[in-house]
Short mmCIF file of C-alpha atoms in Angstrom, two decimals:
data_model
loop_
_atom_site.label_atom_id
_atom_site.label_comp_id
_atom_site.label_asym_id
_atom_site.label_seq_id
_atom_site.Cartn_x
_atom_site.Cartn_y
_atom_site.Cartn_z
CA UNK A 1227 53.24 -64.85 -61.09
CA UNK A 1228 52.88 -65.87 -57.82
CA UNK A 1229 49.38 -67.38 -56.09
CA UNK A 1230 48.47 -64.44 -53.12
CA UNK A 1231 46.21 -66.22 -50.82
CA UNK A 1232 43.73 -64.75 -47.87
CA UNK A 1233 42.61 -67.12 -45.40
CA UNK A 1234 40.07 -65.86 -42.14
CA UNK A 1235 38.34 -68.13 -39.50
CA UNK A 1236 36.17 -67.39 -37.49
CA UNK A 1237 33.20 -69.61 -34.85
CA UNK A 1238 29.86 -68.47 -35.38
CA UNK A 1239 26.42 -69.42 -33.32
CA UNK A 1240 24.38 -71.70 -35.51
CA UNK A 1241 24.24 -75.87 -36.72
CA UNK A 1242 26.32 -76.51 -39.02
CA UNK A 1243 23.49 -76.55 -42.19
CA UNK A 1244 21.75 -73.50 -41.06
CA UNK A 1245 25.41 -71.12 -40.95
CA UNK A 1246 25.91 -72.93 -44.75
CA UNK A 1247 21.75 -71.99 -45.17
CA UNK A 1248 22.62 -69.05 -45.10
CA UNK A 1249 25.43 -68.20 -46.02
CA UNK A 1250 24.96 -70.32 -49.59
CA UNK A 1251 21.38 -68.09 -49.69
CA UNK A 1252 22.53 -65.52 -52.75
CA UNK A 1253 19.36 -63.81 -53.12
CA UNK A 1254 18.48 -62.41 -49.86
CA UNK A 1255 21.09 -63.37 -46.73
CA UNK A 1256 24.18 -63.07 -48.80
CA UNK A 1257 23.69 -59.16 -49.95
CA UNK A 1258 22.76 -58.12 -46.46
CA UNK A 1259 26.09 -59.87 -45.00
CA UNK A 1260 28.42 -57.97 -47.39
CA UNK A 1261 30.00 -54.34 -45.99
CA UNK A 1262 30.80 -51.52 -48.33
CA UNK A 1263 33.65 -52.63 -50.02
CA UNK A 1264 30.96 -54.46 -52.49
CA UNK A 1265 28.44 -52.58 -54.95
CA UNK A 1266 26.82 -53.46 -58.20
CA UNK A 1267 25.72 -57.30 -56.63
CA UNK A 1268 23.46 -58.75 -59.23
CA UNK A 1269 21.71 -62.54 -59.04
CA UNK A 1270 22.24 -63.78 -62.26
CA UNK A 1271 20.93 -67.70 -62.01
CA UNK A 1272 20.31 -69.63 -59.73
CA UNK A 1273 20.32 -67.80 -55.93
CA UNK A 1274 21.21 -70.93 -54.23
CA UNK A 1275 23.68 -72.49 -53.80
CA UNK A 1276 25.88 -74.71 -56.70
CA UNK A 1277 24.50 -73.57 -60.07
CA UNK A 1278 25.00 -69.58 -58.77
CA UNK A 1279 25.69 -67.00 -61.26
CA UNK A 1280 26.57 -63.37 -59.19
CA UNK A 1281 28.29 -60.37 -60.52
CA UNK A 1282 29.61 -57.95 -57.73
CA UNK A 1283 31.92 -55.45 -57.54
CA UNK A 1284 35.07 -55.40 -54.67
CA UNK A 1285 36.81 -52.24 -53.97
CA UNK A 1286 39.44 -54.14 -51.81
CA UNK A 1287 41.19 -50.47 -51.77
CA UNK A 1288 40.47 -47.01 -52.81
CA UNK A 1289 42.86 -47.94 -56.42
CA UNK A 1290 41.33 -51.26 -57.02
CA UNK A 1291 38.07 -52.63 -57.75
CA UNK A 1292 37.67 -56.30 -59.59
CA UNK A 1293 34.47 -56.71 -61.25
CA UNK A 1294 33.72 -60.38 -60.50
CA UNK A 1295 31.21 -62.93 -62.32
CA UNK A 1296 30.64 -65.62 -59.64
CA UNK A 1297 29.89 -69.63 -60.27
CA UNK A 1298 29.04 -71.26 -57.12
CA UNK A 1299 29.14 -75.15 -57.11
CA UNK A 1300 29.53 -76.91 -54.33
CA UNK A 1301 32.67 -79.73 -54.56
CA UNK A 1302 31.39 -81.25 -51.05
CA UNK A 1303 29.35 -81.44 -48.35
CA UNK A 1304 29.96 -77.69 -46.53
CA UNK A 1305 31.47 -75.59 -48.90
CA UNK A 1306 30.99 -73.21 -51.17
CA UNK A 1307 33.64 -72.20 -54.35
CA UNK A 1308 33.47 -68.45 -56.15
CA UNK A 1309 34.82 -68.94 -59.14
CA UNK A 1310 35.64 -65.87 -60.92
CA UNK A 1311 34.33 -65.78 -65.13
CA UNK A 1312 36.55 -62.55 -65.04
CA UNK A 1313 39.84 -63.51 -63.61
CA UNK A 1314 41.79 -66.44 -61.69
CA UNK A 1315 39.86 -65.89 -57.83
CA UNK A 1316 38.83 -68.58 -56.77
CA UNK A 1317 36.55 -68.59 -52.74
CA UNK A 1318 36.41 -71.12 -50.69
CA UNK A 1319 34.10 -71.35 -47.61
CA UNK A 1320 33.60 -74.27 -45.13
CA UNK A 1321 31.05 -74.18 -42.36
CA UNK A 1322 32.04 -77.08 -40.53
CA UNK A 1323 31.82 -78.46 -36.05
CA UNK A 1324 32.65 -75.67 -33.78
CA UNK A 1325 34.08 -76.28 -31.38
CA UNK A 1326 31.24 -76.13 -29.20
CA UNK A 1327 27.82 -77.36 -29.70
CA UNK A 1328 25.60 -75.24 -31.50
CA UNK A 1329 28.16 -73.34 -33.69
CA UNK A 1330 29.77 -73.68 -36.65
CA UNK A 1331 33.64 -72.47 -37.85
CA UNK A 1332 33.16 -71.19 -40.80
CA UNK A 1333 36.04 -70.41 -42.87
CA UNK A 1334 36.94 -68.52 -45.89
CA UNK A 1335 39.92 -68.29 -48.44
CA UNK A 1336 41.10 -66.80 -51.43
CA UNK A 1337 43.46 -67.69 -54.47
CA UNK A 1338 44.62 -65.60 -56.70
CA UNK A 1339 47.61 -65.40 -59.52
CA UNK A 1340 49.35 -61.65 -59.07
CA UNK A 1341 50.79 -59.28 -60.56
CA UNK A 1342 54.96 -59.88 -60.63
CA UNK A 1343 57.72 -57.60 -60.00
CA UNK A 1344 57.29 -55.31 -57.16
CA UNK A 1345 53.89 -54.40 -57.23
CA UNK A 1346 53.34 -57.77 -56.86
CA UNK A 1347 55.12 -58.24 -53.64
CA UNK A 1348 52.63 -55.04 -51.94
CA UNK A 1349 49.58 -57.33 -53.54
CA UNK A 1350 51.33 -60.12 -51.76
CA UNK A 1351 51.99 -58.75 -48.27
CA UNK A 1352 49.39 -56.49 -48.47
CA UNK A 1353 45.95 -58.09 -50.04
CA UNK A 1354 45.61 -60.52 -48.30
CA UNK A 1355 45.16 -58.16 -44.59
CA UNK A 1356 42.78 -55.85 -46.70
CA UNK A 1357 41.30 -59.40 -47.91
CA UNK A 1358 40.81 -60.54 -44.13
CA UNK A 1359 39.68 -57.63 -42.90
CA UNK A 1360 36.63 -57.80 -45.77
CA UNK A 1361 36.15 -61.16 -44.48
CA UNK A 1362 36.23 -60.23 -40.45
CA UNK A 1363 33.00 -57.76 -41.30
CA UNK A 1364 31.42 -60.22 -43.47
CA UNK A 1365 31.40 -63.07 -40.66
CA UNK A 1366 30.97 -60.75 -38.17
CA UNK A 1367 27.96 -60.13 -39.86
CA UNK A 1368 26.38 -63.58 -40.43
CA UNK A 1369 26.88 -64.17 -36.38
CA UNK A 1370 24.66 -61.81 -36.20
CA UNK A 1371 22.73 -63.05 -38.57
CA UNK A 1372 22.46 -66.38 -37.73
CA UNK A 1373 22.63 -65.13 -34.26
CA UNK A 1374 18.75 -63.89 -35.05
#
């Protein structure tokens, strides 16, 4: 098994604290950011950043649906980490100051232990591209939401 990683980065309007607060709002904002690949979204505990337990199903491809139950932590300022109880998948969202005043750079990075063999080869080749497209949609929606 090899580790698979997908990382997407985008500058969005808004100060880092404002953008982070939007990302950390699992009750109201986060469900509005999720594209059609997500279903059965449910906040089971918390709802604001660390201490949140959130569930969703992610259909990354027509054949692959992940049932995700995620514990949210904030190990450092400007960072949300979503650790899936059902797999090895960990997604880290980082919000840092952007290149222009009043903007933020948001990075979404997911890692997991991929399959072995030929299936693993295809997973390492194609899964990051699909996940990056999904994250791109989320970040586009985040930019539109913060811009308001």
